[in-house]
Tab-separated table of C-alpha atoms and ligand atoms in Angstrom:
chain	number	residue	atom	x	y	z
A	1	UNK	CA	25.088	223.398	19.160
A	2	UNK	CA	27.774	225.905	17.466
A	3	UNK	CA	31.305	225.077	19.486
A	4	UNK	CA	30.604	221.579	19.842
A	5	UNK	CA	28.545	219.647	16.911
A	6	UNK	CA	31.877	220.987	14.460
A	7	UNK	CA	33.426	219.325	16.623
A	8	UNK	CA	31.952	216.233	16.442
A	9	UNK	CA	31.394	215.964	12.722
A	10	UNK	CA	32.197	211.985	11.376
A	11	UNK	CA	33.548	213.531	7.991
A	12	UNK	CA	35.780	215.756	9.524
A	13	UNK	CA	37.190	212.893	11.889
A	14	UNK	CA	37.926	210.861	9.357
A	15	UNK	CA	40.120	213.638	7.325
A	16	UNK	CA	42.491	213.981	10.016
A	17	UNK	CA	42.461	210.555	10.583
A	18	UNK	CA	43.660	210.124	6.651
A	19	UNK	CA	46.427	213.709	7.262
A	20	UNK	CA	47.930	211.579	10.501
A	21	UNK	CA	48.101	208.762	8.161
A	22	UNK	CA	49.793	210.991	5.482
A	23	UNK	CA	52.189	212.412	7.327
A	24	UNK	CA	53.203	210.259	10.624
A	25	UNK	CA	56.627	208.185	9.466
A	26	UNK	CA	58.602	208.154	13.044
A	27	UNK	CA	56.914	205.736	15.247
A	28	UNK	CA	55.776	208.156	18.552
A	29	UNK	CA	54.049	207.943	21.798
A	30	UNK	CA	51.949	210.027	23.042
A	31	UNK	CA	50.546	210.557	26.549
A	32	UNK	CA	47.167	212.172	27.358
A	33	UNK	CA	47.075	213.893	30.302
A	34	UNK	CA	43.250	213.999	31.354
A	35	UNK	CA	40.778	211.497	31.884
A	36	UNK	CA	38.260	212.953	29.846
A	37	UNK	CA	40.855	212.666	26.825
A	38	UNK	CA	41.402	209.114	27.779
A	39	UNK	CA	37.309	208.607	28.033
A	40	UNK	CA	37.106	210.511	24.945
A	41	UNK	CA	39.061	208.220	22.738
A	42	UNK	CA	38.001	205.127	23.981
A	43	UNK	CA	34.372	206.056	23.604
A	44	UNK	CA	34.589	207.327	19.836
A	45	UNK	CA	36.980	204.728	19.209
A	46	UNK	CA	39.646	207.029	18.150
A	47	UNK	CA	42.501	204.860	18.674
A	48	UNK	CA	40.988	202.401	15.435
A	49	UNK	CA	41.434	205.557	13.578
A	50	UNK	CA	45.215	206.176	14.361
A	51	UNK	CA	48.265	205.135	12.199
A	52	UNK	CA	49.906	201.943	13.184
A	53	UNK	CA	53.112	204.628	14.061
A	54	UNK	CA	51.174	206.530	16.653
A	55	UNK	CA	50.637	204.991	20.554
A	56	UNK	CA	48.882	206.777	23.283
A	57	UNK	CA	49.148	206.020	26.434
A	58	UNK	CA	47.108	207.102	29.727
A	59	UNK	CA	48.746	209.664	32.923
A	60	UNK	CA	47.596	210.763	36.546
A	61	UNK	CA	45.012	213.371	34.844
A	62	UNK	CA	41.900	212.463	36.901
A	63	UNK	CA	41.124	213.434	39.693
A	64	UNK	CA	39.098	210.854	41.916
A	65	UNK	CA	42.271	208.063	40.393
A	66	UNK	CA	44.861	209.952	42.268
A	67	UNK	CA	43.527	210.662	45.570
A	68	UNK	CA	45.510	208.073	47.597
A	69	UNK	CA	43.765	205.821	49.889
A	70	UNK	CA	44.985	207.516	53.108
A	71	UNK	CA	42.717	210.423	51.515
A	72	UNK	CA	39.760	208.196	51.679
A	73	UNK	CA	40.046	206.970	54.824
A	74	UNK	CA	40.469	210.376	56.204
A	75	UNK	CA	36.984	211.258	54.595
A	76	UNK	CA	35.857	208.320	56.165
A	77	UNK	CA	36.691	209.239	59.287
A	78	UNK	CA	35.188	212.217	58.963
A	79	UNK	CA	32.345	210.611	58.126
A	80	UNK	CA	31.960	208.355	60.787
A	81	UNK	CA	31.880	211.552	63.541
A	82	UNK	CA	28.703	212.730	65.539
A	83	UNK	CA	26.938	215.514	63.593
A	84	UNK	CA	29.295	216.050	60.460
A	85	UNK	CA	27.574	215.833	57.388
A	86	UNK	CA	30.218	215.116	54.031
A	87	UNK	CA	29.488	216.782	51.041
A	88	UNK	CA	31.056	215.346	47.876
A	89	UNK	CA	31.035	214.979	44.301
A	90	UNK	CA	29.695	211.657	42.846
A	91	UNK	CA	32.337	209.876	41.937
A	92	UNK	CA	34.525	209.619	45.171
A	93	UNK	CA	31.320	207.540	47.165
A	94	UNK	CA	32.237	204.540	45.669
A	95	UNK	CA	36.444	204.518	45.869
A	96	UNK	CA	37.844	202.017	47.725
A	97	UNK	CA	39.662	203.576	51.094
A	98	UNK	CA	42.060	200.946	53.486
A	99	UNK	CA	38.622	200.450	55.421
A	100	UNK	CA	35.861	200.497	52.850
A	101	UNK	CA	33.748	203.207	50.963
A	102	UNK	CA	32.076	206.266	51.909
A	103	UNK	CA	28.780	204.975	50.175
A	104	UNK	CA	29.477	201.777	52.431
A	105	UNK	CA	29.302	203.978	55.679
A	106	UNK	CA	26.781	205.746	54.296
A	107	UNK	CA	24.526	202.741	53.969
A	108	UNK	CA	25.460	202.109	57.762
A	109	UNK	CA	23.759	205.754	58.898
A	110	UNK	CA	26.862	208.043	57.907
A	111	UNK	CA	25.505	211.303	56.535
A	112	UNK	CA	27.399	211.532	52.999
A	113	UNK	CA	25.841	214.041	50.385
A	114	UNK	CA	26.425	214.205	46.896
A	115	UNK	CA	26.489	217.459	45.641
A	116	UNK	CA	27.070	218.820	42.198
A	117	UNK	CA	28.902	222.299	43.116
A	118	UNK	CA	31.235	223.459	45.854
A	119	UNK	CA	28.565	226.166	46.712
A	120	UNK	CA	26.237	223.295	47.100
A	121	UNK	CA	27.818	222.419	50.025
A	122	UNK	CA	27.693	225.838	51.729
A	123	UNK	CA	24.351	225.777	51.230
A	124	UNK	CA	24.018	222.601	53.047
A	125	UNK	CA	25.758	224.348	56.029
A	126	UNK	CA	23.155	227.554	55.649
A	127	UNK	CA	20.588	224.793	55.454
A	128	UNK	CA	21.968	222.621	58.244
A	129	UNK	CA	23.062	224.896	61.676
A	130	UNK	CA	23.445	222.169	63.980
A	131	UNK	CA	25.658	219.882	62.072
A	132	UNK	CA	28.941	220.598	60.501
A	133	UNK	CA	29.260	220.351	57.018
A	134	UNK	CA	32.669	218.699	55.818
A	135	UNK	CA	33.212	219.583	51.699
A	136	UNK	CA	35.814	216.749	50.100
A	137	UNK	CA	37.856	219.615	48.151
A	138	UNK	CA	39.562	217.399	45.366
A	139	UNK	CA	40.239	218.023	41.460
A	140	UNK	CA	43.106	219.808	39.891
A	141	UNK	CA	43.597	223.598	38.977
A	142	UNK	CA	39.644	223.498	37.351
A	143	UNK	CA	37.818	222.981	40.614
A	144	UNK	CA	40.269	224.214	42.921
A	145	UNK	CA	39.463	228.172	42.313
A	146	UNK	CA	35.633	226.806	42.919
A	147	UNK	CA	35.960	225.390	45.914
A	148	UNK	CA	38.043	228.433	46.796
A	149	UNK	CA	34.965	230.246	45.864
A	150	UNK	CA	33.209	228.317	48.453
A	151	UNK	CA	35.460	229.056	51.523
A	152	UNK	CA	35.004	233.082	50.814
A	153	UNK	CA	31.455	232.339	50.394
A	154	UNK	CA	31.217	230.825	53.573
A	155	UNK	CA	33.200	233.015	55.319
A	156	UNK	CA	30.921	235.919	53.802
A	157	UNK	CA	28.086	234.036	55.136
A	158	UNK	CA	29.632	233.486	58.846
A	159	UNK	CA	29.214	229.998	58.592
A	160	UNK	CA	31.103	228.682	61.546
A	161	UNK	CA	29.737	225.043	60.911
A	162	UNK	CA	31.616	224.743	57.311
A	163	UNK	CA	34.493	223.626	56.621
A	164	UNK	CA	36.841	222.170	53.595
A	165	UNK	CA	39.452	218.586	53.427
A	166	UNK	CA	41.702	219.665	50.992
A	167	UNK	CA	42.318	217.387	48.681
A	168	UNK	CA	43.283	218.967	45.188
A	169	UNK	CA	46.094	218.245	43.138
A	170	UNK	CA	48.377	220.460	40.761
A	171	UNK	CA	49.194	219.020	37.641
A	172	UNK	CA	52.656	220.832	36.755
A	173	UNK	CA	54.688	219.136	39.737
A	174	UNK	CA	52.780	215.728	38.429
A	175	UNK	CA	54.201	215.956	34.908
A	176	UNK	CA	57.309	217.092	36.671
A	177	UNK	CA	57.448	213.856	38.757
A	178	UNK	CA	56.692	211.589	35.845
A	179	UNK	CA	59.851	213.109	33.776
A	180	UNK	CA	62.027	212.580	36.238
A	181	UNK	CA	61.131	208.709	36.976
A	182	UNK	CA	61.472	205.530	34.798
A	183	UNK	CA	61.515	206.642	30.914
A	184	UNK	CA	58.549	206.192	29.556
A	185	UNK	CA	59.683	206.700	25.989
A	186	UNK	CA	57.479	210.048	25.413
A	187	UNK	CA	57.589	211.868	22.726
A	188	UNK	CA	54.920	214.192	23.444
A	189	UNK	CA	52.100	215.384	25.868
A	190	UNK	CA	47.806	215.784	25.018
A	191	UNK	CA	47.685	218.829	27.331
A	192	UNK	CA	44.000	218.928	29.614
A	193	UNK	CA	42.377	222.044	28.171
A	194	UNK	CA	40.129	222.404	31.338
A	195	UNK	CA	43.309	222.884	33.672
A	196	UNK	CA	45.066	225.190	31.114
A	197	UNK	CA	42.176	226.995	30.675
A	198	UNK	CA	42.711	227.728	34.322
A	199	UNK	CA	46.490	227.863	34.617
A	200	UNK	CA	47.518	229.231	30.930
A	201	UNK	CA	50.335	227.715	28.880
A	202	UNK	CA	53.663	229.119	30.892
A	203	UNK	CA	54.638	225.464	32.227
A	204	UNK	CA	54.088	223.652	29.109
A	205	UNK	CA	57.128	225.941	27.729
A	206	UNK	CA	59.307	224.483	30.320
A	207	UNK	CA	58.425	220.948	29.276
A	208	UNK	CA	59.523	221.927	25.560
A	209	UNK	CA	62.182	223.902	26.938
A	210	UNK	CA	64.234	220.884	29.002
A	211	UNK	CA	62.595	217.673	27.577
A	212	UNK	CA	62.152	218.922	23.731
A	213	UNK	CA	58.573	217.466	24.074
A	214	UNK	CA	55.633	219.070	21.981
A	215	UNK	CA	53.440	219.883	23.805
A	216	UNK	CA	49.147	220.217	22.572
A	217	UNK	CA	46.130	222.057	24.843
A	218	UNK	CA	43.369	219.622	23.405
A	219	UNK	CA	39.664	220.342	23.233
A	220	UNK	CA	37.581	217.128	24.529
A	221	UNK	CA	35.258	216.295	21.176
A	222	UNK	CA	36.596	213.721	18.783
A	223	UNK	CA	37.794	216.330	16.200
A	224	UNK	CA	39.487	218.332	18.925
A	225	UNK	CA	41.579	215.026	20.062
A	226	UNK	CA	42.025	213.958	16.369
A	227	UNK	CA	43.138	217.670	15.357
A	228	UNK	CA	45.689	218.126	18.534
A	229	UNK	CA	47.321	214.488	17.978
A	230	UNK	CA	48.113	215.674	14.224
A	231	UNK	CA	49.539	218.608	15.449
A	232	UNK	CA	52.107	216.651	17.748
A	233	UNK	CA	52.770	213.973	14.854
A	234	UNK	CA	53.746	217.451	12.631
A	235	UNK	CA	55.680	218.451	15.179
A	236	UNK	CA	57.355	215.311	15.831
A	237	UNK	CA	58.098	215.035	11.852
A	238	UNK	CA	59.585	218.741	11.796
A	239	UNK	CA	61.252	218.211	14.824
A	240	UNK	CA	60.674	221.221	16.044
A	241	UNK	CA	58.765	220.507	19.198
A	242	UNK	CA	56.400	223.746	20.816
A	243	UNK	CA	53.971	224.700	22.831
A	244	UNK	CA	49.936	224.795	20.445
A	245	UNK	CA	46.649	225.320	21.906
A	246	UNK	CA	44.532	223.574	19.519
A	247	UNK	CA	41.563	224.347	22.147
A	248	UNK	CA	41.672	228.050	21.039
A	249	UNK	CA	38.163	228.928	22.111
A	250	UNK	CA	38.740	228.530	25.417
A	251	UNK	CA	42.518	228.315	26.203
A	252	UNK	CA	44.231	231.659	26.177
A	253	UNK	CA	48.360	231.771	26.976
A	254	UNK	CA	47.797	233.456	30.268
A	255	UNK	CA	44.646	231.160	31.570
A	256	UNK	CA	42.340	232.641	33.600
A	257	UNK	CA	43.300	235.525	36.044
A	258	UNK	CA	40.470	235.980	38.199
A	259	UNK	CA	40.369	232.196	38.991
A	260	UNK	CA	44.113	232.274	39.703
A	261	UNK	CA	43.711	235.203	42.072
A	262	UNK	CA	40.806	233.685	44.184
A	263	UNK	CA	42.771	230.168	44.125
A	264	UNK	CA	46.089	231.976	45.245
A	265	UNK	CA	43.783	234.327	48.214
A	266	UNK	CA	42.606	231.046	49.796
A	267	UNK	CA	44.906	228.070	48.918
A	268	UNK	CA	48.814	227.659	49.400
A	269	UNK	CA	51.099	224.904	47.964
A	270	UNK	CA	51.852	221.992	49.708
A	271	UNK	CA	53.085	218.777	49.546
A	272	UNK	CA	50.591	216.311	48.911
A	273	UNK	CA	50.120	212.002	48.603
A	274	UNK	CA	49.656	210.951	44.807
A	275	UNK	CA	48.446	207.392	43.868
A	276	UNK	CA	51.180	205.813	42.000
A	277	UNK	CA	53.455	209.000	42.592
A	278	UNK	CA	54.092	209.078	46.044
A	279	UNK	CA	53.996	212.762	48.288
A	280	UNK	CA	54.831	215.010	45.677
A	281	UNK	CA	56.511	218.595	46.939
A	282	UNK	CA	54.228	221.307	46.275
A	283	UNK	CA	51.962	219.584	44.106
A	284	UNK	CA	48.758	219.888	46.632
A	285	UNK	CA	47.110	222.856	48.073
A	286	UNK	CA	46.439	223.883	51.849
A	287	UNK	CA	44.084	226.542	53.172
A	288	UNK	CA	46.277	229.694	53.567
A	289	UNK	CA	46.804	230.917	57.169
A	290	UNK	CA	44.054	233.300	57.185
A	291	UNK	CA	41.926	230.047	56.327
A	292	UNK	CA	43.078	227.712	58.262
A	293	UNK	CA	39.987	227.907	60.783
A	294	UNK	CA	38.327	226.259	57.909
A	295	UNK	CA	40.315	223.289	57.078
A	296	UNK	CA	38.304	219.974	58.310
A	297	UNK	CA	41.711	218.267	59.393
A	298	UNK	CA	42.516	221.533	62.179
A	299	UNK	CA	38.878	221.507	63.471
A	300	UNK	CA	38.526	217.702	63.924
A	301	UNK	CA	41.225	214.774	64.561
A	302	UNK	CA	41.629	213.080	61.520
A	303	UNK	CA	45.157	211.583	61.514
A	304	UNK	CA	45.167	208.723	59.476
A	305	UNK	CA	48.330	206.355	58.265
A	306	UNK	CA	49.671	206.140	55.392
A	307	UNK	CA	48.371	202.882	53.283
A	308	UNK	CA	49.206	201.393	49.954
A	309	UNK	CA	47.001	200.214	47.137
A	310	UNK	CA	44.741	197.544	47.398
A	311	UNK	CA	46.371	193.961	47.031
A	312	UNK	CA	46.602	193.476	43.815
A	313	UNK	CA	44.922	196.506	42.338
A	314	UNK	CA	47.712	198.247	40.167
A	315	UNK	CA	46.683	201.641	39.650
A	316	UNK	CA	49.613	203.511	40.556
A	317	UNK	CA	51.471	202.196	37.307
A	318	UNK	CA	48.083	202.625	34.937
A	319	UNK	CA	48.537	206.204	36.292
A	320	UNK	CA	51.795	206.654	35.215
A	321	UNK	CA	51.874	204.640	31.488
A	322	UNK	CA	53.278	202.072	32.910
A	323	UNK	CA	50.932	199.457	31.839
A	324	UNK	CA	47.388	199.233	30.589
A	325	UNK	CA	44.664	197.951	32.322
A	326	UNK	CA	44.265	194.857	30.650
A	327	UNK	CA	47.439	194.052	32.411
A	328	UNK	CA	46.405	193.785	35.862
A	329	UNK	CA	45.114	190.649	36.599
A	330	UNK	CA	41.847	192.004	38.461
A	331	UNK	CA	41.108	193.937	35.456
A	332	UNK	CA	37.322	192.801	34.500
A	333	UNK	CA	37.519	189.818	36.826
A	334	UNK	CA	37.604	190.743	40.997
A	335	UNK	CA	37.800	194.442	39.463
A	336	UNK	CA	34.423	195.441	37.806
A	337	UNK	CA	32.697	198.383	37.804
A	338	UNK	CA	30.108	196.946	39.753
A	339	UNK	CA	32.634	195.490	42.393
A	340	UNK	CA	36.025	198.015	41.834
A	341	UNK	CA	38.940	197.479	43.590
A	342	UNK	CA	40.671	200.356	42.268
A	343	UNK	CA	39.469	204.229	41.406
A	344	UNK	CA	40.555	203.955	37.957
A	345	UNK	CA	37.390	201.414	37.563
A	346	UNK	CA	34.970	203.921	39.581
A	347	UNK	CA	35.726	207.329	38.323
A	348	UNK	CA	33.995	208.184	34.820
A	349	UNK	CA	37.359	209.868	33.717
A	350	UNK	CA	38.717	206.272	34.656
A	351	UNK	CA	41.541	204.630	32.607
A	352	UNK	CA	40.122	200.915	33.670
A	353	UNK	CA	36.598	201.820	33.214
A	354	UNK	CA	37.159	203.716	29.648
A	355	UNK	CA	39.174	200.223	28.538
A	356	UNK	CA	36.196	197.847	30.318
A	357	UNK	CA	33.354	199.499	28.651
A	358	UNK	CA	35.136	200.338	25.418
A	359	UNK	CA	38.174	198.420	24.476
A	360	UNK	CA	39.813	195.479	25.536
A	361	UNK	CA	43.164	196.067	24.193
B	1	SF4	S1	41.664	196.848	36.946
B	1	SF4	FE1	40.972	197.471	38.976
B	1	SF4	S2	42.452	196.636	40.387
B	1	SF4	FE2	43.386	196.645	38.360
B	1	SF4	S3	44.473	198.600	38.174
B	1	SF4	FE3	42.433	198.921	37.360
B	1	SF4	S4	41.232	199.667	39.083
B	1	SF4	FE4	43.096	198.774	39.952
């Protein structure tokens, strides 16, 4: 398939693994900042290809790992309500909330659908008059303008029996966060293509602007990750740290306009709770006023409390490089991906279930 087998070419893997080798002196760490990056290398073994001088380490870049628990058990509780039917995406069925799992309810009679598009769940509504239909709107800047593409659709429709729990997250005031907490020792960031592709390289300049941190828009095949972690080891050895989109054929500097316009028509900032990050300002999005007939917290009571993580689970410091999974002492024991106690076991962008089924170390 032209665009991706180039990509994935053995030959051309190994070459860049022999130029990092060449050229990496200064010992560096690097963090990836999407899950599919962090799947990525575990599952081509990358990180047995990379210099003994280069470390990369895991961030809050997917989605399902973030959502904090109180945002479970709010989808739970929608759940649980007379005539609502929840439409989600895979993944979140199975993450542990304060009072279970939406699959658990679901096996108890709830009516939980797994969908595979936002519009999916508008149809459901169409499909479905006398229920109301309650879409689980998470995922950074990449789904965010597609779920916003749902609420005009519905709207267009006059669906009065659809509505959205917003859920998403925005990845600049994450990165943000992380900089300003406990030092991590960075020395540079694996950008997520998908959300650039979306959002365009402007923040990224800020990064390299106050932190002097190079900063690399990655692809997701094994050359692509190879390729951009080479260009932050030559940046790191000319010390001149910038902003490179090494996932040129789909990354442009501005992102994508018309998914930034329909994002900004139906969303607005807000604060929002991040696993392992606390309520970050501004870093979640609520329907805008003209909306706000749609969002699933106005039209039903769903007040939850806050909660923490599970006892014992330690996902909030996986999520931000504090430690590796291996260092929780659940990891591959009480937490399993048959049995997880944490969503970074559940989701497939997981950091604990890339390092169960892939690595150990
Ligand atoms: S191994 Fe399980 S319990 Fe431990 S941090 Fe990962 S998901 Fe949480």
């Amino acid at each position: 398939m032209k665009y991706v087998d180039e990509y994935r070419d053995p030959e051309l893997v190994k070459r860049l693994a022999a130029k990092m080798a060449e050229v990496s002196r200064t010992p560096v760490r690097f963090m990836e900042l999407c899950g599919t990056h962090t799947m990525a290398i575990a599952r081509h073994g990358l990180h047995h290809l990379f210099p003994p001088t280069v470390e990369m380490i895991s961030g809050p870049g997917c989605p399902v790992c973030v959502t904090a628990t109180e945002e479970i058990d709010r989808a739970i509780l929608a759940a649980e309500l007379d005539g609502v039917i929840v439409a989600t995406f895979g993944d979140l069925v199975r993450v542990p909330g304060s009072v279970g799992t939406l699959a658990q309810r679901r096996a108890r009679g709830a009516r939980v659908e797994v969908i595979y598009s936002p519009l999916d769940a508008v149809q459901l509504a169409a499909e479905n008059p006398g229920d109301q239909v309650v879409f689980l709107a998470i995922g950074f800047e990449t789904t965010a303008p597609t779920a916003a593409a749902a609420a005009l659709a519905a709207q267009a429709q006059g669906l009065d029996n659809f509505s959205l729990l917003p859920m998403h997250k925005l990845l600049p005031p994450a990165m943000n966060a992380l900089l300003s907490g406990p030092d991590l020792g960075l020395h540079g960031f694996l950008c997520p293509g998908h959300v650039t592709t979306v959002i365009g390289t402007a923040y990224y300049q800020e990064v390299v602007r106050d932190y002097r941190l190079p900063c690399v828009v990655s692809g997701f095949e094994p050359a692509d990750v190879m390729a951009s972690i080479l260009m932050l080891i030559q940046q790191i050895e000319a010390g001149q740290p910038r902003v490179e989109v090494q996932y040129g054929r789909a990354v442009s500097t501005q992102g994508n306009p018309q998914a930034q316009a329909v994002m900004n028509q139906v969303y607005r900032p807000a604060d929002a709770p991040w696993r392992g990050l606390g309520v970050i300002p501004d870093s979640g999005l609520d329907l805008a006023e003209e909306f706000r007939h749609l969002d699933a917290r106005e039209r039903f009571d769903l007040e939850v409390e806050p909660v923490g993580d599970p006892p014992g689970c330690r996902c909030g410091e996986v999520l931000t490089g504090l430690i590796r999974p291996p260092e929780c002492q659940l990891f591959g024991k009480a937490c399993n991906p048959v049995n997880p106690v944490g969503p970074c076991m559940v989701s497939a962008e997981g950091t604990c279930a890339a390092y169960y089924k892939y690595r150990r170390d």
